[in-house]
Short mmCIF file of C-alpha atoms and ligand atoms in Angstrom, two decimals:
data_model
loop_
_atom_site.label_atom_id
_atom_site.label_comp_id
_atom_site.label_asym_id
_atom_site.label_seq_id
_atom_site.Cartn_x
_atom_site.Cartn_y
_atom_site.Cartn_z
CA MET A 1 243.72 119.85 135.39
CA LYS A 2 240.28 119.91 133.72
CA ASP A 3 237.39 117.83 135.06
CA ALA A 4 236.71 116.39 131.60
CA VAL A 5 238.50 115.96 128.31
CA ILE A 6 236.30 115.48 125.26
CA ILE A 7 237.72 114.36 121.95
CA GLY A 8 235.81 115.57 118.89
CA ALA A 9 233.68 118.71 118.40
CA GLY A 10 230.80 117.12 116.45
CA PHE A 11 227.31 116.61 117.90
CA ALA A 12 228.46 113.95 120.39
CA GLY A 13 231.33 116.01 121.79
CA ALA A 14 229.70 119.44 121.65
CA VAL A 15 226.41 118.44 123.30
CA THR A 16 228.33 116.64 126.05
CA ALA A 17 230.70 119.58 126.53
CA ARG A 18 227.81 121.98 126.95
CA VAL A 19 225.90 119.86 129.44
CA LEU A 20 228.97 119.10 131.56
CA ALA A 21 229.98 122.78 131.49
CA GLU A 22 226.53 123.80 132.68
CA HIS A 23 226.91 121.38 135.57
CA GLY A 24 230.04 123.16 136.70
CA LYS A 25 232.62 120.84 135.12
CA SER A 26 235.63 122.39 133.41
CA VAL A 27 235.99 120.90 129.94
CA LEU A 28 238.82 120.66 127.43
CA LEU A 29 237.44 119.93 123.95
CA ILE A 30 240.07 118.60 121.55
CA GLU A 31 239.38 118.68 117.80
CA LYS A 32 241.85 117.73 115.10
CA ARG A 33 240.14 119.72 112.34
CA ASN A 34 240.40 123.49 112.10
CA HIS A 35 236.71 123.90 112.90
CA ILE A 36 233.92 122.75 115.20
CA GLY A 37 230.71 120.98 114.10
CA GLY A 38 232.12 117.60 113.04
CA ASN A 39 230.56 116.35 109.82
CA ALA A 40 227.70 118.85 110.12
CA TYR A 41 230.11 121.77 109.56
CA ASP A 42 228.76 124.32 107.04
CA TRP A 43 230.03 127.63 105.70
CA LEU A 44 229.01 130.37 103.26
CA ASP A 45 231.07 130.02 100.07
CA ASP A 46 231.96 132.66 97.45
CA ASN A 47 228.74 131.95 95.56
CA GLY A 48 226.71 132.89 98.65
CA VAL A 49 225.81 129.22 99.08
CA MET A 50 225.69 127.57 102.51
CA ARG A 51 227.92 124.66 101.72
CA HIS A 52 227.94 121.50 103.83
CA GLU A 53 231.59 120.53 103.72
CA TYR A 54 231.05 116.84 104.50
CA GLY A 55 227.86 116.19 102.52
CA PRO A 56 224.25 117.38 102.83
CA HIS A 57 222.90 117.40 106.39
CA ILE A 58 219.13 117.64 106.81
CA PHE A 59 217.71 117.83 110.30
CA HIS A 60 214.61 115.71 110.95
CA THR A 61 213.38 114.11 114.13
CA ASN A 62 210.58 112.88 116.34
CA SER A 63 212.61 113.61 119.46
CA SER A 64 211.25 116.54 121.42
CA ARG A 65 214.22 116.32 123.78
CA ALA A 66 216.73 116.84 120.96
CA VAL A 67 214.69 119.74 119.52
CA GLU A 68 214.30 121.39 122.90
CA PHE A 69 218.01 121.21 123.61
CA LEU A 70 219.21 122.40 120.19
CA SER A 71 216.61 125.19 120.06
CA ARG A 72 218.50 126.90 122.87
CA PHE A 73 221.28 127.58 120.34
CA THR A 74 219.43 128.14 117.07
CA GLY A 75 216.20 129.23 115.41
CA TRP A 76 214.84 127.11 112.57
CA TYR A 77 213.30 127.42 109.14
CA ASP A 78 211.04 124.88 107.47
CA TYR A 79 212.61 122.51 105.00
CA GLU A 80 211.30 119.17 103.80
CA HIS A 81 213.81 117.12 101.85
CA ARG A 82 212.73 115.63 98.53
CA VAL A 83 214.96 113.44 96.41
CA LEU A 84 214.69 112.34 92.81
CA GLY A 85 216.38 109.28 91.37
CA TYR A 86 217.60 108.75 87.83
CA VAL A 87 215.66 105.65 86.71
CA GLN A 88 215.57 104.59 83.06
CA GLY A 89 216.30 108.12 81.85
CA ARG A 90 213.69 109.81 84.09
CA LEU A 91 213.89 111.59 87.44
CA VAL A 92 211.40 109.84 89.70
CA PRO A 93 210.68 110.41 93.41
CA ILE A 94 212.74 108.47 95.98
CA PRO A 95 211.58 106.92 98.31
CA PHE A 96 209.92 104.89 95.58
CA ASN A 97 206.19 105.62 95.96
CA PHE A 98 202.96 105.74 93.95
CA ARG A 99 204.13 108.78 91.99
CA SER A 100 207.24 106.85 90.93
CA ILE A 101 204.95 104.03 89.74
CA ASP A 102 202.77 106.52 87.81
CA MET A 103 205.84 107.89 86.07
CA LEU A 104 207.42 104.55 85.15
CA PHE A 105 204.47 102.34 84.11
CA GLU A 106 201.65 102.86 81.63
CA LYS A 107 198.38 103.95 83.25
CA GLU A 108 196.51 100.66 83.48
CA LYS A 109 199.48 98.74 84.83
CA ALA A 110 200.26 101.52 87.30
CA GLU A 111 196.68 101.52 88.67
CA HIS A 112 196.80 97.77 89.04
CA LEU A 113 200.17 97.75 90.84
CA LYS A 114 199.04 100.45 93.26
CA SER A 115 195.87 98.56 94.18
CA VAL A 116 197.76 95.29 94.67
CA LEU A 117 200.24 97.06 96.97
CA THR A 118 197.51 98.82 98.95
CA GLU A 119 195.67 95.54 99.40
CA ALA A 120 198.82 93.83 100.65
CA TYR A 121 200.16 96.54 102.98
CA GLY A 122 197.47 99.20 103.48
CA GLU A 123 197.76 102.89 102.61
CA ASP A 124 200.97 104.85 103.19
CA HIS A 125 202.80 101.88 104.61
CA LYS A 126 206.62 101.83 104.54
CA VAL A 127 208.06 98.56 103.29
CA PRO A 128 211.81 97.87 103.29
CA ILE A 129 212.85 96.67 99.85
CA LEU A 130 214.32 93.41 101.17
CA GLU A 131 210.96 92.64 102.79
CA LEU A 132 209.02 93.52 99.61
CA ARG A 133 211.17 91.07 97.66
CA LYS A 134 209.99 88.26 99.93
CA ASN A 135 206.26 88.88 99.35
CA LYS A 136 204.34 85.72 98.41
CA ASP A 137 202.47 87.41 95.53
CA PRO A 138 204.51 86.94 92.32
CA GLU A 139 203.24 90.26 90.94
CA ILE A 140 204.51 92.15 93.97
CA ARG A 141 207.77 90.23 93.82
CA GLU A 142 208.18 91.20 90.17
CA LEU A 143 207.67 94.87 91.05
CA ALA A 144 210.07 94.48 93.99
CA GLU A 145 212.74 93.07 91.65
CA TYR A 146 212.22 96.02 89.31
CA ILE A 147 212.60 98.53 92.17
CA PHE A 148 215.57 96.61 93.56
CA GLU A 149 217.31 96.58 90.19
CA HIS A 150 216.66 100.24 89.37
CA VAL A 151 216.91 101.90 92.80
CA PHE A 152 218.88 99.78 95.27
CA LYS A 153 221.18 97.29 93.61
CA TYR A 154 223.81 99.51 92.01
CA TYR A 155 223.50 102.44 94.42
CA THR A 156 224.22 100.10 97.31
CA MET A 157 227.14 98.46 95.48
CA LYS A 158 228.62 101.87 94.75
CA GLN A 159 227.99 103.22 98.25
CA TRP A 160 229.17 100.24 100.28
CA GLY A 161 231.24 98.01 98.01
CA TYR A 162 228.90 95.19 99.10
CA THR A 163 225.59 93.92 97.76
CA ALA A 164 222.36 94.94 99.52
CA GLU A 165 222.03 91.35 100.76
CA GLU A 166 225.49 91.41 102.36
CA ILE A 167 225.02 94.51 104.50
CA ASP A 168 222.78 95.08 107.51
CA PRO A 169 219.14 95.21 106.21
CA ALA A 170 218.57 98.30 108.37
CA VAL A 171 220.74 100.28 105.93
CA THR A 172 218.49 99.87 102.87
CA GLY A 173 215.50 99.92 105.25
CA ARG A 174 216.26 103.64 105.81
CA VAL A 175 214.70 104.37 102.41
CA PRO A 176 211.59 102.13 102.25
CA VAL A 177 209.10 101.72 99.41
CA ILE A 178 205.93 103.67 100.30
CA THR A 179 202.44 102.45 99.42
CA GLY A 180 201.04 105.94 98.86
CA TYR A 181 201.95 109.37 97.51
CA GLU A 182 204.20 110.40 100.42
CA ASP A 183 207.31 111.60 98.59
CA ARG A 184 209.33 113.27 101.36
CA TYR A 185 212.67 111.60 102.03
CA PHE A 186 211.98 111.71 105.76
CA GLN A 187 208.66 111.28 107.48
CA ASP A 188 209.50 112.73 110.90
CA SER A 189 207.22 115.29 112.56
CA PHE A 190 209.98 117.93 112.92
CA GLN A 191 211.74 118.83 109.67
CA LYS A 192 213.60 122.11 109.95
CA MET A 193 217.07 123.52 109.40
CA PRO A 194 219.08 125.74 111.76
CA ASP A 195 218.41 129.28 110.55
CA GLN A 196 222.02 130.48 110.60
CA GLY A 197 223.48 127.06 109.77
CA TYR A 198 224.94 124.25 111.86
CA THR A 199 228.29 125.92 112.55
CA ALA A 200 226.58 128.97 114.07
CA MET A 201 224.53 126.64 116.27
CA PHE A 202 227.69 124.88 117.47
CA GLU A 203 229.39 128.23 118.14
CA LYS A 204 226.60 129.19 120.53
CA MET A 205 226.54 125.75 122.12
CA LEU A 206 230.26 125.86 122.86
CA ASP A 207 230.29 129.46 124.02
CA HIS A 208 230.58 128.78 127.75
CA GLU A 209 233.16 129.89 130.27
CA ASN A 210 233.83 126.30 131.37
CA ILE A 211 234.71 125.12 127.85
CA GLU A 212 238.17 125.47 126.37
CA ILE A 213 238.53 124.40 122.72
CA ALA A 214 241.77 123.17 121.19
CA LEU A 215 241.39 123.07 117.37
CA ASN A 216 243.98 121.63 114.97
CA THR A 217 244.92 119.19 117.71
CA GLU A 218 245.28 115.47 117.17
CA ALA A 219 244.12 113.97 120.47
CA MET A 220 246.56 111.07 120.24
CA ASP A 221 249.42 113.58 120.48
CA ARG A 222 248.21 114.46 123.98
CA LEU A 223 246.26 111.47 125.21
CA SER A 224 247.02 107.78 125.52
CA VAL A 225 245.27 104.80 127.01
CA ASP A 226 247.05 101.77 128.45
CA PRO A 227 244.57 98.86 128.54
CA GLU A 228 246.97 96.58 130.43
CA LYS A 229 247.66 98.99 133.28
CA LYS A 230 244.17 100.49 132.92
CA GLU A 231 245.62 103.97 132.82
CA VAL A 232 244.91 107.15 130.90
CA TRP A 233 247.65 109.68 130.28
CA LEU A 234 247.13 113.31 129.28
CA ASP A 235 250.00 115.67 128.43
CA GLY A 236 252.47 113.34 130.17
CA SER A 237 250.54 112.94 133.44
CA LEU A 238 248.22 110.27 134.73
CA TYR A 239 244.67 111.55 134.14
CA GLN A 240 241.76 110.51 136.31
CA GLY A 241 239.14 112.96 135.07
CA ILE A 242 236.36 112.11 132.62
CA VAL A 243 237.41 111.21 129.05
CA VAL A 244 234.67 111.26 126.42
CA TYR A 245 236.06 109.93 123.18
CA THR A 246 234.09 110.45 119.94
CA GLY A 247 236.79 109.44 117.42
CA LEU A 248 237.83 106.09 116.00
CA VAL A 249 238.20 103.43 118.66
CA ASP A 250 240.86 101.53 116.68
CA GLN A 251 242.98 104.68 116.60
CA LEU A 252 242.55 105.14 120.37
CA LEU A 253 244.04 101.69 120.90
CA ASN A 254 246.76 101.98 118.29
CA TYR A 255 245.06 99.60 115.83
CA ARG A 256 246.14 96.62 117.90
CA CYS A 257 243.17 94.48 116.78
CA GLY A 258 243.42 95.72 113.20
CA ASP A 259 241.67 98.52 111.30
CA LEU A 260 237.90 98.82 111.56
CA PRO A 261 236.29 99.20 108.11
CA TYR A 262 234.58 102.48 107.28
CA ARG A 263 233.15 103.82 104.07
CA SER A 264 234.41 107.17 102.89
CA LEU A 265 233.38 109.76 100.31
CA GLU A 266 235.03 112.28 98.07
CA PHE A 267 233.09 115.35 96.90
CA THR A 268 233.79 117.04 93.59
CA VAL A 269 232.48 120.56 94.05
CA ARG A 270 231.82 122.97 91.20
CA THR A 271 230.05 126.22 90.42
CA GLU A 272 227.21 126.39 87.89
CA LYS A 273 224.94 129.21 86.70
CA GLY A 274 221.38 129.67 87.97
CA ARG A 275 219.73 126.47 89.12
CA PHE A 276 221.23 123.07 88.32
CA GLN A 277 218.54 120.51 89.27
CA PRO A 278 214.89 120.51 90.46
CA VAL A 279 215.55 119.30 94.03
CA THR A 280 218.41 119.42 96.55
CA THR A 281 219.57 115.88 95.89
CA VAL A 282 219.38 113.69 92.81
CA ASN A 283 220.37 110.06 93.33
CA TYR A 284 222.03 108.00 90.60
CA PRO A 285 221.08 104.38 91.33
CA THR A 286 222.61 103.36 88.02
CA ARG A 287 225.58 101.09 87.25
CA ALA A 288 228.99 102.50 88.13
CA ASP A 289 230.10 102.45 84.49
CA MET A 290 227.22 104.81 83.65
CA HIS A 291 227.48 107.13 86.69
CA PRO A 292 230.45 106.41 88.97
CA TYR A 293 228.92 108.64 91.68
CA THR A 294 225.89 108.05 93.95
CA ARG A 295 224.30 111.48 94.19
CA ILE A 296 224.55 115.14 93.29
CA THR A 297 223.56 117.79 95.79
CA GLU A 298 222.71 121.39 94.96
CA TYR A 299 223.11 123.06 98.33
CA LYS A 300 221.22 126.28 97.68
CA ASN A 301 217.97 124.37 97.17
CA MET A 302 217.80 123.84 100.92
CA GLN A 303 218.93 127.34 101.82
CA LYS A 304 216.69 130.00 103.39
CA ASN A 305 217.79 132.92 101.18
CA PRO A 306 219.60 131.32 98.26
CA PRO A 307 221.62 133.37 95.77
CA LYS A 308 220.06 133.60 92.26
CA GLU A 309 222.94 133.86 89.79
CA LYS A 310 225.25 131.10 90.86
CA THR A 311 224.98 127.72 92.45
CA THR A 312 227.35 125.23 94.07
CA ILE A 313 226.94 121.54 93.46
CA ALA A 314 228.72 118.54 94.96
CA VAL A 315 229.08 115.17 93.26
CA GLU A 316 229.52 112.31 95.74
CA TYR A 317 231.95 109.44 95.05
CA PRO A 318 232.18 106.61 97.61
CA PHE A 319 235.51 104.99 98.54
CA ALA A 320 236.77 102.52 101.10
CA TYR A 321 238.22 104.44 104.04
CA ASP A 322 241.98 104.38 103.89
CA ARG A 323 243.76 106.42 106.55
CA ASN A 324 246.95 106.52 104.51
CA GLY A 325 245.40 106.64 101.05
CA LYS A 326 245.04 109.34 98.42
CA ASN A 327 241.23 109.11 98.43
CA GLY A 328 238.88 108.16 101.22
CA ARG A 329 240.80 109.61 104.14
CA VAL A 330 237.71 110.64 106.14
CA PRO A 331 235.86 107.82 107.92
CA TYR A 332 232.15 108.50 107.37
CA TYR A 333 230.11 105.31 107.69
CA PRO A 334 230.79 102.21 109.79
CA VAL A 335 230.57 99.14 107.54
CA PHE A 336 228.50 96.53 109.36
CA THR A 337 229.49 92.93 108.82
CA ASP A 338 229.80 90.11 111.37
CA GLU A 339 233.57 90.46 111.19
CA SER A 340 233.59 94.23 111.76
CA ARG A 341 231.18 93.94 114.69
CA GLU A 342 233.43 91.34 116.32
CA LYS A 343 236.48 93.49 115.82
CA TYR A 344 234.69 96.49 117.29
CA GLN A 345 233.69 94.41 120.31
CA ALA A 346 237.32 93.35 120.81
CA TYR A 347 238.25 97.03 121.15
CA VAL A 348 235.40 97.68 123.57
CA ASP A 349 236.52 94.70 125.66
CA LEU A 350 240.04 96.11 125.85
CA LEU A 351 238.66 99.27 127.42
CA ALA A 352 236.63 97.39 130.02
CA GLY A 353 237.88 98.26 133.47
CA ILE A 354 239.13 101.73 132.53
CA ASP A 355 236.26 103.42 134.23
CA ASN A 356 236.93 107.03 133.23
CA VAL A 357 236.90 106.50 129.44
CA TYR A 358 233.56 106.68 127.61
CA LEU A 359 232.90 106.01 123.93
CA LEU A 360 230.22 108.17 122.31
CA GLY A 361 229.15 109.01 118.75
CA ARG A 362 229.03 107.63 115.24
CA LEU A 363 232.68 106.72 115.05
CA ALA A 364 233.39 105.64 118.63
CA GLN A 365 230.22 103.57 119.02
CA TYR A 366 230.41 102.28 115.47
CA ARG A 367 226.76 103.20 114.85
CA TYR A 368 224.74 104.80 112.05
CA TYR A 369 223.50 107.73 114.18
CA ASN A 370 221.56 110.62 112.67
CA MET A 371 222.09 114.06 114.19
CA ASP A 372 218.95 113.92 116.33
CA ALA A 373 219.76 110.43 117.58
CA ILE A 374 223.29 111.33 118.64
CA THR A 375 221.99 114.49 120.34
CA GLU A 376 219.54 112.37 122.33
CA ALA A 377 222.19 109.76 123.06
CA ALA A 378 224.64 112.42 124.29
CA LEU A 379 221.97 113.93 126.57
CA ALA A 380 221.14 110.49 127.98
CA PHE A 381 224.85 109.77 128.43
CA CYS A 382 225.27 113.01 130.42
CA ASP A 383 222.26 112.17 132.61
CA GLN A 384 223.92 108.92 133.59
CA LEU A 385 227.40 110.33 133.99
CA LEU A 386 226.22 113.17 136.20
CA GLU A 387 224.24 110.78 138.34
CA ASN A 388 227.32 108.66 138.99
CA ARG A 389 230.00 111.35 139.34
P1 LIG B 401 231.33 113.53 113.89
O1 LIG B 401 230.45 114.59 113.34
O2 LIG B 401 232.07 112.69 112.90
O3 LIG B 401 232.38 114.23 114.86
C1 LIG B 401 233.53 113.60 115.34
C2 LIG B 401 234.61 114.67 115.49
O4 LIG B 401 235.72 114.10 116.18
C3 LIG B 401 235.14 115.15 114.15
O5 LIG B 401 235.09 116.56 114.10
C4 LIG B 401 236.57 114.62 114.12
O6 LIG B 401 237.46 115.48 113.41
C5 LIG B 401 236.91 114.57 115.59
N1 LIG B 401 237.97 113.60 115.89
C6 LIG B 401 237.96 112.27 115.59
N2 LIG B 401 239.11 111.69 116.01
C7 LIG B 401 239.85 112.66 116.58
C8 LIG B 401 241.14 112.67 117.19
N3 LIG B 401 241.88 111.57 117.28
N4 LIG B 401 241.61 113.86 117.67
C9 LIG B 401 240.86 114.98 117.58
N5 LIG B 401 239.65 115.03 117.02
C10 LIG B 401 239.13 113.87 116.52
N6 LIG B 401 222.42 112.98 109.90
C11 LIG B 401 221.18 113.53 109.83
O7 LIG B 401 220.49 113.61 110.86
N7 LIG B 401 220.70 114.05 108.65
C12 LIG B 401 221.42 114.01 107.49
O8 LIG B 401 220.95 114.49 106.45
C13 LIG B 401 222.72 113.43 107.53
N8 LIG B 401 223.46 113.38 106.41
C14 LIG B 401 224.71 112.82 106.46
C15 LIG B 401 225.44 112.81 105.29
C16 LIG B 401 226.71 112.24 105.30
C17 LIG B 401 227.51 112.22 104.03
C18 LIG B 401 227.24 111.68 106.50
C19 LIG B 401 228.59 111.05 106.53
C20 LIG B 401 226.50 111.73 107.67
C21 LIG B 401 225.22 112.30 107.68
N9 LIG B 401 224.46 112.37 108.83
C22 LIG B 401 223.20 112.93 108.78
C23 LIG B 401 224.97 111.87 110.14
C24 LIG B 401 225.68 112.95 110.95
O9 LIG B 401 226.82 113.38 110.25
C25 LIG B 401 226.07 112.33 112.31
O10 LIG B 401 224.90 112.01 113.02
C26 LIG B 401 226.88 113.24 113.19
O11 LIG B 401 227.95 113.82 112.50
C27 LIG B 401 227.44 112.43 114.35
O12 LIG B 401 228.17 113.25 115.21
P2 LIG B 401 229.45 112.70 115.95
O13 LIG B 401 229.84 113.77 116.90
O14 LIG B 401 229.20 111.35 116.46
O15 LIG B 401 230.56 112.51 114.80
N1 LIG B 402 219.74 103.51 98.86
C1 LIG B 402 219.72 103.03 97.57
N2 LIG B 402 219.26 103.84 96.58
C2 LIG B 402 218.82 105.10 96.81
C3 LIG B 402 218.84 105.59 98.13
C4 LIG B 402 219.32 104.76 99.14
O1 LIG B 402 220.14 101.92 97.32
O2 LIG B 402 218.41 105.79 95.85
C5 LIG B 402 220.24 102.59 99.93
C6 LIG B 402 221.77 102.62 100.01
O3 LIG B 402 222.22 101.35 100.43
C7 LIG B 402 222.02 103.68 101.07
C8 LIG B 402 220.89 103.38 102.04
O4 LIG B 402 219.78 103.02 101.20
O5 LIG B 402 223.29 103.55 101.66
C9 LIG B 402 220.52 104.51 102.96
O6 LIG B 402 220.27 105.67 102.19
P1 LIG B 402 220.38 107.13 102.81
O7 LIG B 402 219.98 108.10 101.77
O8 LIG B 402 219.70 107.16 104.12
O9 LIG B 402 221.96 107.22 103.03
P2 LIG B 402 222.86 108.37 103.70
O10 LIG B 402 222.16 109.67 103.49
O11 LIG B 402 222.97 108.00 105.13
O12 LIG B 402 224.11 108.26 102.94
#
């Protein structure tokens, strides 16, 4: 019997597996897909393009602990992500910043708006759009309404199926308005990509004699949890080792409190000649009847040695997650509402008292983790676990 069973080979599961293995624990890592890496999985396609199967993944962080840990398994190359948004027939920088203002307003008006913003917030300040809309100055509010209408309103409706006011403000706050010329999508101090890709990094991370990987394996076929008896069963026997679960918590408990809502995506991938667009990602914050998708990603624009002749692009269409549906069968984003948070808590409460089951990761903790944040969280989780066991 292994010391630990980990469900899911994404960042949460793989980082945990590695740390436990290095501390002498034998680990069984169960993954239902046919590959490791979770949603960060990438692979070289026939066009020579490093394709990110589950959407573009850009690594950026201020966490030296996450960088230090991951750097044991990969080298890095520099890449700073820049995004353009289709606004009134033009491609303007997102996050919305002074260059976007210069491109969308005539010179005098643009100069005036920039000075009003600088006076109100200072230089290079990041202002969440919902905060900007509440500014007391009617001129700033008018600009905020313009930005809201052309950048946030329809994108958010398409992405979430809710209005920007209905969802957690932290979601739109991820892409603030910037009172300066900073036009990078992320402002973190470390912005680099793994030099051989994410999958290669995971391969090295999981290459340890104490780790056994079972791919193509649905964990629920081998594992079950009984919240009444407070028991965990693995392969037909009572299991008292460590269980780190990084999948859907409603699935773990047989959906007994109902399905948790997630947002899903479908990617339409196609090959084009040469170069398709000026940056890696172009956002389409337009109405759904104009562009039914949210963004188009051209993967080779973030590649170290991109091919010249051909390119691979992916068009991103949001859907509600539906585990039995035709579209939207992959749960990508937790959908935060009061109701969903309560339901999630009901599941967590059911697990209370089963002291060998731990929930970790974007799905299991129902959190909007970036890759660096889940790496840090997994390392912190291991610190605690190893202290207590
Ligand atoms: P996951 O990567 O989802 O891994 C969970 C794994 O568990 C999966 O492989 C799944 O198959 C497996 N699993 C689940 N249930 C079971 C089961 N019952 N049995 C067996 N296996 C199971 N972060 C960034 O930092 N930068 C970005 O640019 C970025 N872009 C993103 C773009 C998109 C479209 C999305 C959806 C996310 C993005 N993220 C980005 C976030 C990033 O994907 C997450 O931080 C990361 O994947 C979280 O890792 P995880 O291990 O928690 O979850
Ligand atoms: N957003 C928007 N318009 C944009 C970019 C982002 O409305 O052009 C909002 C939208 O609600 C989105 C959120 O900001 O879900 C966070 O954007 P981000 O690009 O971080 O989303 P992710 O990459 O996580 O899908």
